[in-house]
């Protein structure tokens, strides 16, 4: 794959033909993509019954009252016990663990990022917590794209932080001019 066509900073929008219930109607923001792997966070699969305040309490991190009931995302099926802070790109972990996208979005899998969220001092300006991530091995994502089970479009803060999770799939398709009612589970190649 030509490096110019790597998908960092893009949204992957699952089509009905995905055939994997873990990715049904999923929208994933890709943070890393090269010839060896791809990694992203699913933006629209909230973990039912788990709030940010509970996670912070388990980690002995203070949580601002205004964020205690905020939902936590299931970022993907890989390492679901590990937290990933999805945030605006105005925060950088001291150890360099922050992954940045050309879209001005970032991801940091460290306690330092959780502590920055807890301070609620404006850095990062926007943030959400996800547990787990979506990952693909060499050529796997490219193969899925050839099978027409994903659409792609550029990511932006509005989709990630302003759109309710249950509306992200439809809103992402709408950005491409796709009406979800016309989609079927039948995939093919042109």
N, CA, C and O atoms as a DFTB+ gen file, in Angstrom:
760 C
 N C O
     1  1       0.848      -1.182       0.000
     2  2       0.000       0.000       0.000
     3  2       0.888       1.237       0.000
     4  3       1.864       1.313       0.746
     5  1       0.550       2.179      -0.821
     6  2       1.270       3.438      -0.900
     7  2       1.125       4.181       0.431
     8  3       0.003       4.366       0.903
     9  1       2.250       4.618       1.058
    10  2       2.151       5.316       2.340
    11  2       1.191       6.497       2.313
    12  3       0.611       6.828       3.348
    13  1       1.004       7.139       1.174
    14  2       0.075       8.265       1.089
    15  2      -1.370       7.811       1.299
    16  3      -2.241       8.629       1.594
    17  1      -1.625       6.515       1.147
    18  2      -2.999       6.032       1.303
    19  2      -3.255       5.412       2.678
    20  3      -4.334       4.872       2.921
    21  1      -2.279       5.484       3.568
    22  2      -2.528       5.007       4.918
    23  2      -3.633       5.840       5.558
    24  3      -3.844       6.992       5.179
    25  1      -4.329       5.267       6.514
    26  2      -5.582       5.832       6.988
    27  2      -5.532       6.545       8.339
    28  3      -6.586       6.783       8.928
    29  1      -4.372       6.888       8.843
    30  2      -4.311       7.612      10.109
    31  2      -5.110       8.906       9.998
    32  3      -4.939       9.684       9.060
    33  1      -5.994       9.120      10.988
    34  2      -6.838      10.309      10.979
    35  2      -8.144      10.136      10.232
    36  3      -8.927      11.080      10.120
    37  1      -8.386       8.945       9.723
    38  2      -9.630       8.667       9.002
    39  2     -10.589       7.881       9.885
    40  3     -10.178       7.200      10.824
    41  1     -11.858       7.987       9.569
    42  2     -12.864       7.149      10.201
    43  2     -13.104       5.944       9.326
    44  3     -13.211       6.064       8.106
    45  1     -13.189       4.779       9.945
    46  2     -13.642       3.567       9.266
    47  2     -15.094       3.384       9.663
    48  3     -15.418       3.362      10.851
    49  1     -15.960       3.253       8.689
    50  2     -17.387       3.108       8.937
    51  2     -17.794       1.710       8.485
    52  3     -17.740       1.399       7.295
    53  1     -18.201       0.866       9.433
    54  2     -18.559      -0.510       9.109
    55  2     -19.843      -0.553       8.293
    56  3     -20.822       0.126       8.601
    57  1     -19.814      -1.360       7.256
    58  2     -21.005      -1.598       6.452
    59  2     -21.695      -2.865       6.953
    60  3     -21.065      -3.670       7.640
    61  1     -22.967      -3.059       6.628
    62  2     -23.677      -4.247       7.110
    63  2     -22.993      -5.574       6.737
    64  3     -23.205      -6.578       7.416
    65  1     -22.193      -5.594       5.692
    66  2     -21.513      -6.821       5.261
    67  2     -20.307      -7.170       6.131
    68  3     -19.622      -8.151       5.842
    69  1     -20.028      -6.412       7.173
    70  2     -18.839      -6.645       8.006
    71  2     -18.812      -8.073       8.541
    72  3     -17.742      -8.676       8.624
    73  1     -19.962      -8.623       8.903
    74  2     -20.032     -10.018       9.329
    75  2     -19.382     -10.323      10.669
    76  3     -19.149     -11.491      10.979
    77  1     -19.088      -9.324      11.460
    78  2     -18.473      -9.511      12.775
    79  2     -19.258      -8.671      13.769
    80  3     -19.203      -7.443      13.715
    81  1     -19.994      -9.317      14.684
    82  2     -20.839      -8.547      15.608
    83  2     -20.067      -7.530      16.448
    84  3     -20.651      -6.548      16.906
    85  1     -18.767      -7.745      16.660
    86  2     -17.984      -6.782      17.438
    87  2     -17.848      -5.447      16.709
    88  3     -17.565      -4.422      17.330
    89  1     -18.050      -5.462      15.391
    90  2     -17.897      -4.246      14.591
    91  2     -19.200      -3.809      13.927
    92  3     -19.189      -2.945      13.050
    93  1     -20.317      -4.399      14.337
    94  2     -21.595      -4.028      13.751
    95  2     -21.868      -2.544      13.973
    96  3     -21.867      -2.065      15.106
    97  1     -22.102      -1.825      12.881
    98  2     -22.366      -0.377      12.885
    99  2     -21.257       0.412      13.586
   100  3     -21.508       1.501      14.101
   101  1     -20.064      -0.112      13.608
   102  2     -18.943       0.560      14.284
   103  2     -18.386       1.685      13.422
   104  3     -18.397       1.626      12.193
   105  1     -17.904       2.698      14.104
   106  2     -17.120       3.758      13.486
   107  2     -15.836       3.833      14.298
   108  3     -15.866       4.122      15.495
   109  1     -14.720       3.575      13.649
   110  2     -13.421       3.574      14.331
   111  2     -12.553       4.699      13.801
   112  3     -12.475       4.923      12.593
   113  1     -11.905       5.399      14.707
   114  2     -10.931       6.424      14.339
   115  2      -9.565       5.762      14.306
   116  3      -9.118       5.203      15.308
   117  1      -8.900       5.822      13.161
   118  2      -7.598       5.169      12.991
   119  2      -6.487       6.110      13.461
   120  3      -6.379       7.249      13.007
   121  1      -5.667       5.604      14.380
   122  2      -4.547       6.374      14.921
   123  2      -3.205       5.948      14.355
   124  3      -2.278       6.756      14.289
   125  1      -3.089       4.717      13.954
   126  2      -1.827       4.228      13.406
   127  2      -2.144       3.273      12.265
   128  3      -3.006       2.404      12.394
   129  1      -1.447       3.436      11.151
   130  2      -1.639       2.543      10.015
   131  2      -0.386       2.579       9.161
   132  3       0.049       3.635       8.701
   133  1       0.179       1.405       8.962
   134  2       1.329       1.260       8.077
   135  2       1.297      -0.150       7.510
   136  3       0.299      -0.852       7.672
   137  1       2.354      -0.574       6.858
   138  2       2.372      -1.889       6.220
   139  2       2.282      -3.032       7.220
   140  3       1.897      -4.141       6.851
   141  1       2.628      -2.786       8.473
   142  2       2.673      -3.848       9.476
   143  2       1.420      -3.976      10.337
   144  3       1.131      -5.053      10.858
   145  1       0.679      -2.882      10.488
   146  2      -0.479      -2.955      11.374
   147  2      -1.374      -1.725      11.200
   148  3      -1.026      -0.760      10.519
   149  1      -2.528      -1.804      11.839
   150  2      -3.415      -0.644      11.972
   151  2      -4.008      -0.707      13.371
   152  3      -4.229      -1.788      13.916
   153  1      -4.263       0.465      13.946
   154  2      -4.822       0.547      15.299
   155  2      -5.780       1.719      15.352
   156  3      -5.488       2.799      14.839
   157  1      -6.936       1.495      15.981
   158  2      -7.908       2.566      16.122
   159  2      -8.805       2.337      17.313
   160  3      -8.718       1.312      17.989
   161  1      -9.672       3.309      17.563
   162  2     -10.633       3.234      18.657
   163  2     -12.040       3.342      18.078
   164  3     -12.322       4.215      17.258
   165  1     -12.915       2.445      18.517
   166  2     -14.315       2.520      18.119
   167  2     -14.969       3.647      18.919
   168  3     -14.829       3.715      20.140
   169  1     -15.675       4.517      18.227
   170  2     -16.233       5.724      18.836
   171  2     -17.671       5.586      19.290
   172  3     -18.168       6.434      20.031
   173  1     -18.345       4.539      18.861
   174  2     -19.792       4.509      19.080
   175  2     -20.307       3.235      19.746
   176  3     -21.471       2.873      19.572
   177  1     -19.462       2.564      20.496
   178  2     -19.895       1.402      21.276
   179  2     -19.668       1.681      22.763
   180  3     -18.645       1.284      23.321
   181  1     -20.621       2.361      23.402
   182  2     -20.457       2.650      24.836
   183  2     -20.552       1.378      25.668
   184  3     -21.301       0.459      25.335
   185  1     -19.794       1.336      26.741
   186  2     -19.894       0.232      27.697
   187  2     -21.085       0.509      28.595
   188  3     -21.104       1.507      29.316
   189  1     -22.054      -0.346      28.559
   190  2     -23.271      -0.156      29.353
   191  2     -22.952      -0.320      30.842
   192  3     -22.277      -1.267      31.247
   193  1     -23.445       0.608      31.632
   194  2     -23.321       0.494      33.077
   195  2     -21.962       0.854      33.650
   196  3     -21.695       0.562      34.816
   197  1     -21.092       1.484      32.858
   198  2     -19.787       1.890      33.382
   199  2     -19.602       3.382      33.129
   200  3     -19.668       3.842      31.989
   201  1     -19.373       4.122      34.192
   202  2     -19.191       5.570      34.096
   203  2     -17.743       5.931      34.404
   204  3     -17.030       5.197      35.088
   205  1     -17.335       7.067      33.888
   206  2     -15.975       7.556      34.081
   207  2     -15.614       7.646      35.561
   208  3     -14.497       7.300      35.946
   209  1     -16.545       8.107      36.390
   210  2     -16.290       8.228      37.824
   211  2     -15.914       6.905      38.460
   212  3     -15.059       6.866      39.345
   213  1     -16.545       5.806      38.019
   214  2     -16.226       4.481      38.562
   215  2     -14.805       4.059      38.198
   216  3     -14.078       3.513      39.028
   217  1     -14.424       4.315      36.965
   218  2     -13.070       3.954      36.526
   219  2     -12.045       4.755      37.311
   220  3     -11.060       4.201      37.799
   221  1     -12.272       6.055      37.433
   222  2     -11.332       6.895      38.170
   223  2     -11.246       6.467      39.631
   224  3     -10.163       6.461      40.215
   225  1     -12.383       6.109      40.223
   226  2     -12.386       5.658      41.610
   227  2     -11.546       4.394      41.772
   228  3     -10.779       4.282      42.728
   229  1     -11.680       3.442      40.851
   230  2     -10.894       2.205      40.908
   231  2      -9.394       2.489      40.822
   232  3      -8.581       1.748      41.376
   233  1      -9.035       3.567      40.125
   234  2      -7.627       3.923      39.948
   235  2      -7.142       4.955      40.960
   236  3      -6.003       5.415      40.884
   237  1      -8.002       5.317      41.902
   238  2      -7.698       6.339      42.912
   239  2      -7.286       7.666      42.275
   240  3      -6.326       8.310      42.699
   241  1      -8.033       8.051      41.253
   242  2      -7.828       9.335      40.585
   243  2      -9.089      10.158      40.827
   244  3     -10.193       9.666      40.591
   245  1      -8.950      11.399      41.293
   246  2     -10.151      12.216      41.505
   247  2     -10.851      12.495      40.175
   248  3     -10.200      12.670      39.145
   249  1     -12.166      12.535      40.209
   250  2     -12.944      12.787      38.999
   251  2     -13.785      14.041      39.202
   252  3     -14.511      14.137      40.191
   253  1     -13.701      15.002      38.285
   254  2     -14.544      16.192      38.415
   255  2     -16.022      15.790      38.462
   256  3     -16.458      14.919      37.710
   257  1     -16.771      16.418      39.333
   258  2     -18.184      16.072      39.508
   259  2     -18.939      16.097      38.186
   260  3     -19.780      15.234      37.936
   261  1     -18.649      17.069      37.348
   262  2     -19.361      17.210      36.076
   263  2     -19.106      16.039      35.122
   264  3     -19.859      15.857      34.166
   265  1     -18.068      15.250      35.363
   266  2     -17.733      14.145      34.459
   267  2     -18.015      12.773      35.065
   268  3     -17.815      11.762      34.392
   269  1     -18.469      12.705      36.304
   270  2     -18.638      11.415      36.997
   271  2     -19.539      10.448      36.246
   272  3     -19.260       9.249      36.230
   273  1     -20.600      10.925      35.629
   274  2     -21.557      10.032      34.958
   275  2     -21.273       9.871      33.465
   276  3     -22.016       9.191      32.758
   277  1     -20.209      10.491      32.992
   278  2     -19.845      10.382      31.578
   279  2     -19.587       8.925      31.219
   280  3     -18.984       8.188      31.999
   281  1     -20.038       8.513      30.050
   282  2     -19.860       7.144      29.613
   283  2     -18.429       6.822      29.217
   284  3     -17.613       7.707      28.958
   285  1     -18.153       5.527      29.179
   286  2     -16.856       4.997      28.749
   287  2     -17.115       4.167      27.498
   288  3     -18.112       3.449      27.425
   289  1     -16.233       4.262      26.525
   290  2     -16.392       3.535      25.268
   291  2     -15.694       2.183      25.304
   292  3     -14.691       2.010      25.995
   293  1     -16.228       1.232      24.558
   294  2     -15.502       0.001      24.257
   295  2     -14.738       0.311      22.983
   296  3     -15.302       0.286      21.889
   297  1     -13.458       0.603      23.125
   298  2     -12.633       1.033      21.997
   299  2     -12.348      -0.053      20.993
   300  3     -11.938       0.237      19.869
   301  1     -12.555      -1.290      21.370
   302  2     -12.330      -2.418      20.472
   303  2     -12.110      -3.684      21.266
   304  3     -12.041      -3.652      22.495
   305  1     -12.000      -4.801      20.566
   306  2     -11.927      -6.094      21.242
   307  2     -10.541      -6.495      21.749
   308  3     -10.400      -7.557      22.355
   309  1      -9.528      -5.683      21.518
   310  2      -8.157      -6.022      21.919
   311  2      -7.810      -5.299      23.220
   312  3      -8.056      -4.100      23.348
   313  1      -7.242      -6.021      24.180
   314  2      -6.803      -5.470      25.472
   315  2      -7.885      -4.618      26.130
   316  3      -7.661      -3.448      26.440
   317  1      -9.048      -5.207      26.338
   318  2     -10.188      -4.454      26.877
   319  2      -9.997      -4.002      28.321
   320  3     -10.796      -3.217      28.832
   321  1      -8.962      -4.481      28.975
   322  2      -8.669      -4.021      30.331
   323  2      -7.782      -2.779      30.330
   324  3      -7.516      -2.213      31.391
   325  1      -7.325      -2.351      29.168
   326  2      -6.407      -1.222      29.047
   327  2      -7.161       0.034      28.598
   328  3      -7.987      -0.015      27.687
   329  1      -6.862       1.156      29.254
   330  2      -7.525       2.412      28.930
   331  2      -6.760       3.228      27.898
   332  3      -5.529       3.253      27.878
   333  1      -7.523       3.892      27.045
   334  2      -6.988       4.784      26.015
   335  2      -7.763       6.087      26.095
   336  3      -8.987       6.092      25.968
   337  1      -7.061       7.186      26.305
   338  2      -7.718       8.486      26.332
   339  2      -7.682       9.057      24.926
   340  3      -6.615       9.313      24.369
   341  1      -8.853       9.248      24.369
   342  2      -9.044       9.891      23.075
   343  2      -9.184      11.376      23.382
   344  3     -10.016      11.757      24.205
   345  1      -8.385      12.219      22.738
   346  2      -8.399      13.631      23.130
   347  2      -7.995      14.556      21.999
   348  3      -7.492      14.131      20.960
   349  1      -8.236      15.852      22.241
   350  2      -7.757      16.882      21.327
   351  2      -6.231      16.878      21.384
   352  3      -5.643      16.424      22.366
   353  1      -5.591      17.386      20.327
   354  2      -4.129      17.242      20.239
   355  2      -3.343      18.297      21.011
   356  3      -2.171      18.533      20.716
   357  1      -3.970      18.931      21.991
   358  2      -3.277      19.911      22.814
   359  2      -2.641      19.298      24.062
   360  3      -2.161      20.020      24.936
   361  1      -2.639      17.968      24.143
   362  2      -1.997      17.256      25.245
   363  2      -0.984      16.284      24.644
   364  3      -1.246      15.651      23.621
   365  1       0.164      16.175      25.286
   366  2       1.213      15.235      24.871
   367  2       1.769      14.572      26.120
   368  3       2.181      15.257      27.056
   369  1       1.784      13.247      26.143
   370  2       2.355      12.534      27.282
   371  2       3.857      12.773      27.338
   372  3       4.524      12.838      26.306
   373  1       4.378      12.902      28.544
   374  2       5.808      13.163      28.727
   375  2       6.663      12.046      28.151
   376  3       7.779      12.296      27.695
   377  1       6.152      10.802      28.165
   378  2       6.949       9.679      27.666
   379  2       6.822       9.465      26.161
   380  3       7.369       8.499      25.627
   381  1       6.103      10.357      25.468
   382  2       5.974      10.253      24.021
   383  2       4.955       9.220      23.562
   384  3       4.928       8.878      22.380
   385  1       4.116       8.713      24.460
   386  2       3.167       7.656      24.117
   387  2       1.949       8.157      23.337
   388  3       1.126       7.349      22.908
   389  1       1.821       9.458      23.148
   390  2       0.659      10.009      22.451
   391  2       0.766       9.779      20.956
   392  3       1.781      10.095      20.335
   393  1      -0.312       9.217      20.378
   394  2      -0.428       9.065      18.931
   395  2      -1.278      10.212      18.419
   396  3      -2.372      10.448      18.931
   397  1      -0.790      10.930      17.417
   398  2      -1.510      12.079      16.863
   399  2      -1.962      11.765      15.441
   400  3      -1.331      10.981      14.732
   401  1      -3.066      12.393      15.039
   402  2      -3.551      12.242      13.668
   403  2      -3.485      13.591      12.968
   404  3      -3.441      14.633      13.623
   405  1      -3.478      13.573      11.642
   406  2      -3.535      14.838      10.896
   407  2      -4.839      15.607      11.148
   408  3      -4.924      16.796      10.841
   409  1      -5.845      14.939      11.700
   410  2      -7.144      15.568      11.947
   411  2      -7.181      16.363      13.252
   412  3      -8.234      16.889      13.614
   413  1      -6.054      16.465      13.968
   414  2      -6.032      17.214      15.217
   415  2      -6.580      16.440      16.398
   416  3      -6.976      17.031      17.403
   417  1      -6.603      15.125      16.284
   418  2      -7.067      14.255      17.355
   419  2      -5.902      13.397      17.808
   420  3      -4.965      13.152      17.048
   421  1      -5.965      12.942      19.050
   422  2      -4.853      12.164      19.589
   423  2      -5.378      11.083      20.521
   424  3      -6.539      11.086      20.929
   425  1      -4.478      10.156      20.843
   426  2      -4.796       9.038      21.725
   427  2      -3.580       8.790      22.607
   428  3      -2.454       8.703      22.119
   429  1      -3.819       8.676      23.910
   430  2      -2.735       8.415      24.848
   431  2      -3.152       7.305      25.802
   432  3      -4.170       7.425      26.483
   433  1      -2.373       6.221      25.858
   434  2      -2.721       5.086      26.729
   435  2      -1.966       5.086      28.052
   436  3      -1.437       4.053      28.462
   437  1      -1.910       6.240      28.729
   438  2      -1.138       6.297      29.968
   439  2      -1.964       6.893      31.111
   440  3      -2.946       7.602      30.892
   441  1      -1.539       6.587      32.314
   442  2      -2.171       7.166      33.511
   443  2      -2.055       8.685      33.493
   444  3      -2.953       9.383      33.962
   445  1      -0.971       9.191      32.962
   446  2      -0.768      10.638      32.867
   447  2      -1.939      11.312      32.148
   448  3      -2.370      12.394      32.548
   449  1      -2.456      10.681      31.089
   450  2      -3.586      11.242      30.352
   451  2      -4.855      11.213      31.195
   452  3      -5.647      12.154      31.159
   453  1      -5.051      10.134      31.957
   454  2      -6.209      10.064      32.853
   455  2      -6.136      11.156      33.917
   456  3      -7.144      11.781      34.247
   457  1      -4.949      11.376      34.446
   458  2      -4.774      12.425      35.453
   459  2      -5.022      13.806      34.855
   460  3      -5.557      14.687      35.527
   461  1      -4.637      13.996      33.595
   462  2      -4.923      15.277      32.921
   463  2      -6.426      15.470      32.775
   464  3      -6.926      16.583      32.940
   465  1      -7.153      14.394      32.466
   466  2      -8.617      14.472      32.388
   467  2      -9.200      14.855      33.746
   468  3     -10.156      15.627      33.820
   469  1      -8.631      14.321      34.802
   470  2      -9.178      14.548      36.138
   471  2      -8.980      15.991      36.601
   472  3      -9.785      16.511      37.375
   473  1      -7.930      16.627      36.139
   474  2      -7.683      18.028      36.549
   475  2      -8.712      18.961      35.934
   476  3      -9.047      19.995      36.512
   477  1      -9.209      18.596      34.769
   478  2     -10.235      19.397      34.105
   479  2      -9.811      20.869      34.030
   480  3     -10.618      21.771      34.255
   481  1      -8.526      21.095      33.708
   482  2      -7.994      22.459      33.628
   483  2      -7.882      22.976      32.196
   484  3      -7.235      23.992      31.943
   485  1      -8.514      22.271      31.269
   486  2      -8.501      22.719      29.886
   487  2      -7.483      22.025      29.016
   488  3      -7.433      22.299      27.817
   489  1      -6.663      21.135      29.561
   490  2      -5.697      20.396      28.755
   491  2      -5.767      18.933      29.154
   492  3      -5.398      18.599      30.280
   493  1      -6.215      18.065      28.297
   494  2      -6.677      18.371      26.944
   495  2      -8.029      19.081      26.961
   496  3      -8.828      18.932      27.886
   497  1      -8.250      19.842      25.924
   498  2      -9.485      20.615      25.791
   499  2     -10.706      19.704      25.734
   500  3     -11.753      20.026      26.296
   501  1     -10.569      18.557      25.049
   502  2     -11.647      17.581      24.927
   503  2     -11.064      16.200      25.137
   504  3      -9.931      15.932      24.739
   505  1     -11.848      15.308      25.771
   506  2     -11.343      13.955      26.001
   507  2     -12.479      12.988      26.287
   508  3     -13.553      13.369      26.752
   509  1     -12.201      11.722      25.993
   510  2     -13.108      10.611      26.301
   511  2     -12.237       9.416      26.628
   512  3     -11.096       9.327      26.174
   513  1     -12.770       8.505      27.409
   514  2     -12.036       7.299      27.769
   515  2     -12.613       6.104      27.021
   516  3     -13.829       5.937      26.936
   517  1     -11.730       5.282      26.485
   518  2     -12.114       4.026      25.849
   519  2     -11.313       2.904      26.489
   520  3     -10.143       3.084      26.825
   521  1     -11.939       1.753      26.655
   522  2     -11.239       0.553      27.115
   523  2     -11.102      -0.383      25.922
   524  3     -12.083      -0.708      25.254
   525  1      -9.872      -0.810      25.666
   526  2      -9.603      -1.672      24.527
   527  2      -9.408      -0.871      23.259
   528  3      -9.651       0.335      23.214
   529  1      -8.956      -1.581      22.216
   530  2      -8.754      -0.943      20.917
   531  2      -9.037      -1.952      19.810
   532  3      -9.151      -3.153      20.055
   533  1      -9.146      -1.448      18.608
   534  2      -9.310      -2.285      17.418
   535  2      -7.952      -2.367      16.741
   536  3      -7.295      -1.346      16.534
   537  1      -7.532      -3.567      16.398
   538  2      -6.234      -3.740      15.768
   539  2      -6.300      -4.690      14.584
   540  3      -7.111      -5.615      14.553
   541  1      -5.440      -4.444      13.620
   542  2      -5.351      -5.264      12.422
   543  2      -3.884      -5.591      12.170
   544  3      -3.014      -4.743      12.373
   545  1      -3.605      -6.818      11.727
   546  2      -2.251      -7.242      11.395
   547  2      -1.871      -6.831       9.978
   548  3      -2.633      -6.138       9.304
   549  1      -0.684      -7.261       9.520
   550  2      -0.208      -6.886       8.186
   551  2      -1.216      -7.262       7.093
   552  3      -1.578      -8.428       6.935
   553  1      -1.655      -6.253       6.350
   554  2      -2.543      -6.473       5.211
   555  2      -3.995      -6.766       5.563
   556  3      -4.836      -6.809       4.665
   557  1      -4.316      -6.965       6.822
   558  2      -5.675      -7.350       7.215
   559  2      -6.692      -6.243       6.913
   560  3      -7.743      -6.519       6.335
   561  1      -6.402      -5.022       7.288
   562  2      -7.334      -3.936       7.032
   563  2      -7.476      -3.697       5.522
   564  3      -8.579      -3.459       5.030
   565  1      -6.375      -3.762       4.805
   566  2      -6.430      -3.582       3.355
   567  2      -7.334      -4.632       2.704
   568  3      -8.094      -4.330       1.784
   569  1      -7.236      -5.875       3.200
   570  2      -8.091      -6.940       2.681
   571  2      -9.564      -6.644       2.975
   572  3     -10.417      -6.842       2.110
   573  1      -9.864      -6.174       4.182
   574  2     -11.242      -5.836       4.531
   575  2     -11.754      -4.682       3.673
   576  3     -12.925      -4.672       3.292
   577  1     -10.903      -3.720       3.368
   578  2     -11.305      -2.618       2.495
   579  2     -11.610      -3.128       1.084
   580  3     -12.565      -2.673       0.453
   581  1     -10.810      -4.060       0.594
   582  2     -11.071      -4.649      -0.733
   583  2     -12.376      -5.441      -0.750
   584  3     -13.036      -5.530      -1.785
   585  1     -12.752      -6.019       0.400
   586  2     -14.008      -6.763       0.504
   587  2     -15.212      -5.823       0.649
   588  3     -16.352      -6.281       0.728
   589  1     -14.962      -4.530       0.683
   590  2     -16.030      -3.525       0.777
   591  2     -16.863      -3.660       2.042
   592  3     -18.090      -3.574       1.994
   593  1     -16.197      -3.872       3.180
   594  2     -16.929      -3.929       4.446
   595  2     -16.727      -2.658       5.276
   596  3     -17.322      -2.511       6.343
   597  1     -15.888      -1.743       4.785
   598  2     -15.663      -0.460       5.443
   599  2     -15.744       0.663       4.413
   600  3     -15.342       0.490       3.262
   601  1     -16.262       1.803       4.828
   602  2     -16.116       3.052       4.095
   603  2     -15.172       3.915       4.920
   604  3     -15.009       3.681       6.118
   605  1     -14.559       4.894       4.303
   606  2     -13.669       5.801       5.034
   607  2     -14.064       7.245       4.764
   608  3     -14.579       7.583       3.698
   609  1     -13.809       8.081       5.753
   610  2     -13.968       9.524       5.590
   611  2     -13.077      10.208       6.623
   612  3     -12.720       9.599       7.631
   613  1     -12.718      11.461       6.381
   614  2     -11.879      12.177       7.335
   615  2     -12.585      12.356       8.681
   616  3     -13.796      12.568       8.743
   617  1     -11.808      12.267       9.737
   618  2     -12.333      12.485      11.096
   619  2     -12.291      13.970      11.420
   620  3     -11.521      14.729      10.831
   621  1     -13.127      14.367      12.361
   622  2     -13.051      15.710      12.905
   623  2     -13.611      15.701      14.325
   624  3     -14.280      14.753      14.735
   625  1     -13.333      16.754      15.058
   626  2     -13.757      16.826      16.461
   627  2     -15.265      16.756      16.629
   628  3     -15.745      16.217      17.626
   629  1     -16.024      17.289      15.678
   630  2     -17.485      17.297      15.822
   631  2     -18.033      15.873      15.878
   632  3     -18.863      15.565      16.733
   633  1     -17.585      15.017      14.990
   634  2     -18.055      13.620      15.001
   635  2     -17.600      12.943      16.292
   636  3     -18.385      12.243      16.931
   637  1     -16.368      13.138      16.674
   638  2     -15.786      12.431      17.811
   639  2     -16.349      12.903      19.152
   640  3     -16.660      12.075      20.009
   641  1     -16.485      14.197      19.349
   642  2     -16.830      14.714      20.666
   643  2     -18.222      15.333      20.790
   644  3     -18.733      15.459      21.902
   645  1     -18.838      15.718      19.690
   646  2     -20.132      16.397      19.787
   647  2     -21.312      15.516      19.398
   648  3     -22.447      15.806      19.775
   649  1     -21.066      14.461      18.661
   650  2     -22.140      13.594      18.205
   651  2     -22.358      12.483      19.231
   652  3     -21.403      11.798      19.597
   653  1     -23.589      12.289      19.703
   654  2     -23.841      11.190      20.642
   655  2     -23.440       9.849      20.010
   656  3     -23.654       9.646      18.815
   657  1     -22.864       8.936      20.798
   658  2     -22.396       7.666      20.234
   659  2     -23.431       6.937      19.377
   660  3     -23.082       6.355      18.350
   661  1     -24.691       6.965      19.787
   662  2     -25.715       6.234      19.035
   663  2     -26.027       6.874      17.680
   664  3     -26.721       6.268      16.862
   665  1     -25.526       8.087      17.430
   666  2     -25.759       8.773      16.160
   667  2     -24.519       8.835      15.276
   668  3     -24.606       9.297      14.138
   669  1     -23.370       8.383      15.767
   670  2     -22.116       8.535      15.020
   671  2     -22.123       7.761      13.710
   672  3     -21.643       8.276      12.699
   673  1     -22.650       6.543      13.694
   674  2     -22.649       5.733      12.466
   675  2     -23.448       6.437      11.368
   676  3     -22.961       6.605      10.250
   677  1     -24.676       6.845      11.692
   678  2     -25.534       7.508      10.707
   679  2     -24.932       8.845      10.286
   680  3     -24.945       9.181       9.101
   681  1     -24.403       9.611      11.241
   682  2     -23.802      10.911      10.925
   683  2     -22.573      10.755      10.034
   684  3     -22.363      11.554       9.121
   685  1     -21.760       9.729      10.295
   686  2     -20.564       9.502       9.474
   687  2     -20.949       9.126       8.050
   688  3     -20.356       9.622       7.092
   689  1     -21.930       8.259       7.911
   690  2     -22.418       7.906       6.570
   691  2     -22.982       9.139       5.878
   692  3     -22.764       9.340       4.683
   693  1     -23.703       9.961       6.625
   694  2     -24.275      11.177       6.060
   695  2     -23.227      12.127       5.519
   696  3     -23.464      12.815       4.526
   697  1     -22.065      12.172       6.164
   698  2     -20.973      13.029       5.669
   699  2     -20.514      12.591       4.287
   700  3     -19.972      13.389       3.521
   701  1     -20.735      11.309       3.970
   702  2     -20.372      10.779       2.652
   703  2     -21.545      10.819       1.675
   704  3     -21.406      10.434       0.514
   705  1     -22.700      11.286       2.149
   706  2     -23.882      11.310       1.304
   707  2     -24.547       9.951       1.167
   708  3     -25.283       9.716       0.209
   709  1     -24.295       9.047       2.123
   710  2     -24.847       7.696       2.077
   711  2     -26.056       7.616       3.006
   712  3     -25.976       7.987       4.177
   713  1     -27.162       7.134       2.478
   714  2     -28.369       6.910       3.264
   715  2     -28.314       5.480       3.791
   716  3     -28.332       4.541       2.994
   717  1     -28.246       5.281       5.121
   718  2     -28.116       3.931       5.674
   719  2     -29.247       2.987       5.285
   720  3     -29.062       1.770       5.281
   721  1     -30.403       3.525       4.960
   722  2     -31.527       2.653       4.603
   723  2     -31.302       1.937       3.277
   724  3     -32.001       0.969       2.979
   725  1     -30.339       2.392       2.472
   726  2     -30.047       1.744       1.200
   727  2     -28.931       0.703       1.300
   728  3     -28.597       0.062       0.303
   729  1     -28.353       0.526       2.486
   730  2     -27.259      -0.423       2.649
   731  2     -27.793      -1.830       2.904
   732  3     -28.797      -2.016       3.592
   733  1     -27.100      -2.815       2.336
   734  2     -27.462      -4.211       2.559
   735  2     -26.236      -4.954       3.069
   736  3     -25.125      -4.425       3.051
   737  1     -26.446      -6.175       3.519
   738  2     -25.336      -6.995       4.002
   739  2     -24.620      -7.706       2.859
   740  3     -23.657      -8.434       3.103
   741  1     -25.058      -7.516       1.637
   742  2     -24.403      -8.147       0.485
   743  2     -23.233      -7.300       0.048
   744  3     -23.403      -6.130      -0.298
   745  1     -22.048      -7.878       0.059
   746  2     -20.847      -7.173      -0.388
   747  2     -20.430      -7.731      -1.735
   748  3     -20.715      -8.882      -2.063
   749  1     -19.768      -6.921      -2.487
   750  2     -19.279      -7.380      -3.793
   751  2     -18.099      -6.538      -4.206
   752  3     -17.679      -5.627      -3.493
   753  1     -17.578      -6.857      -5.356
   754  2     -16.443      -6.102      -5.893
   755  2     -16.820      -5.533      -7.231
   756  3     -17.480      -6.191      -8.034
   757  1     -16.405      -4.321      -7.472
   758  2     -16.701      -3.674      -8.754
   759  2     -15.634      -4.019      -9.761
   760  3     -15.698      -3.572     -10.906
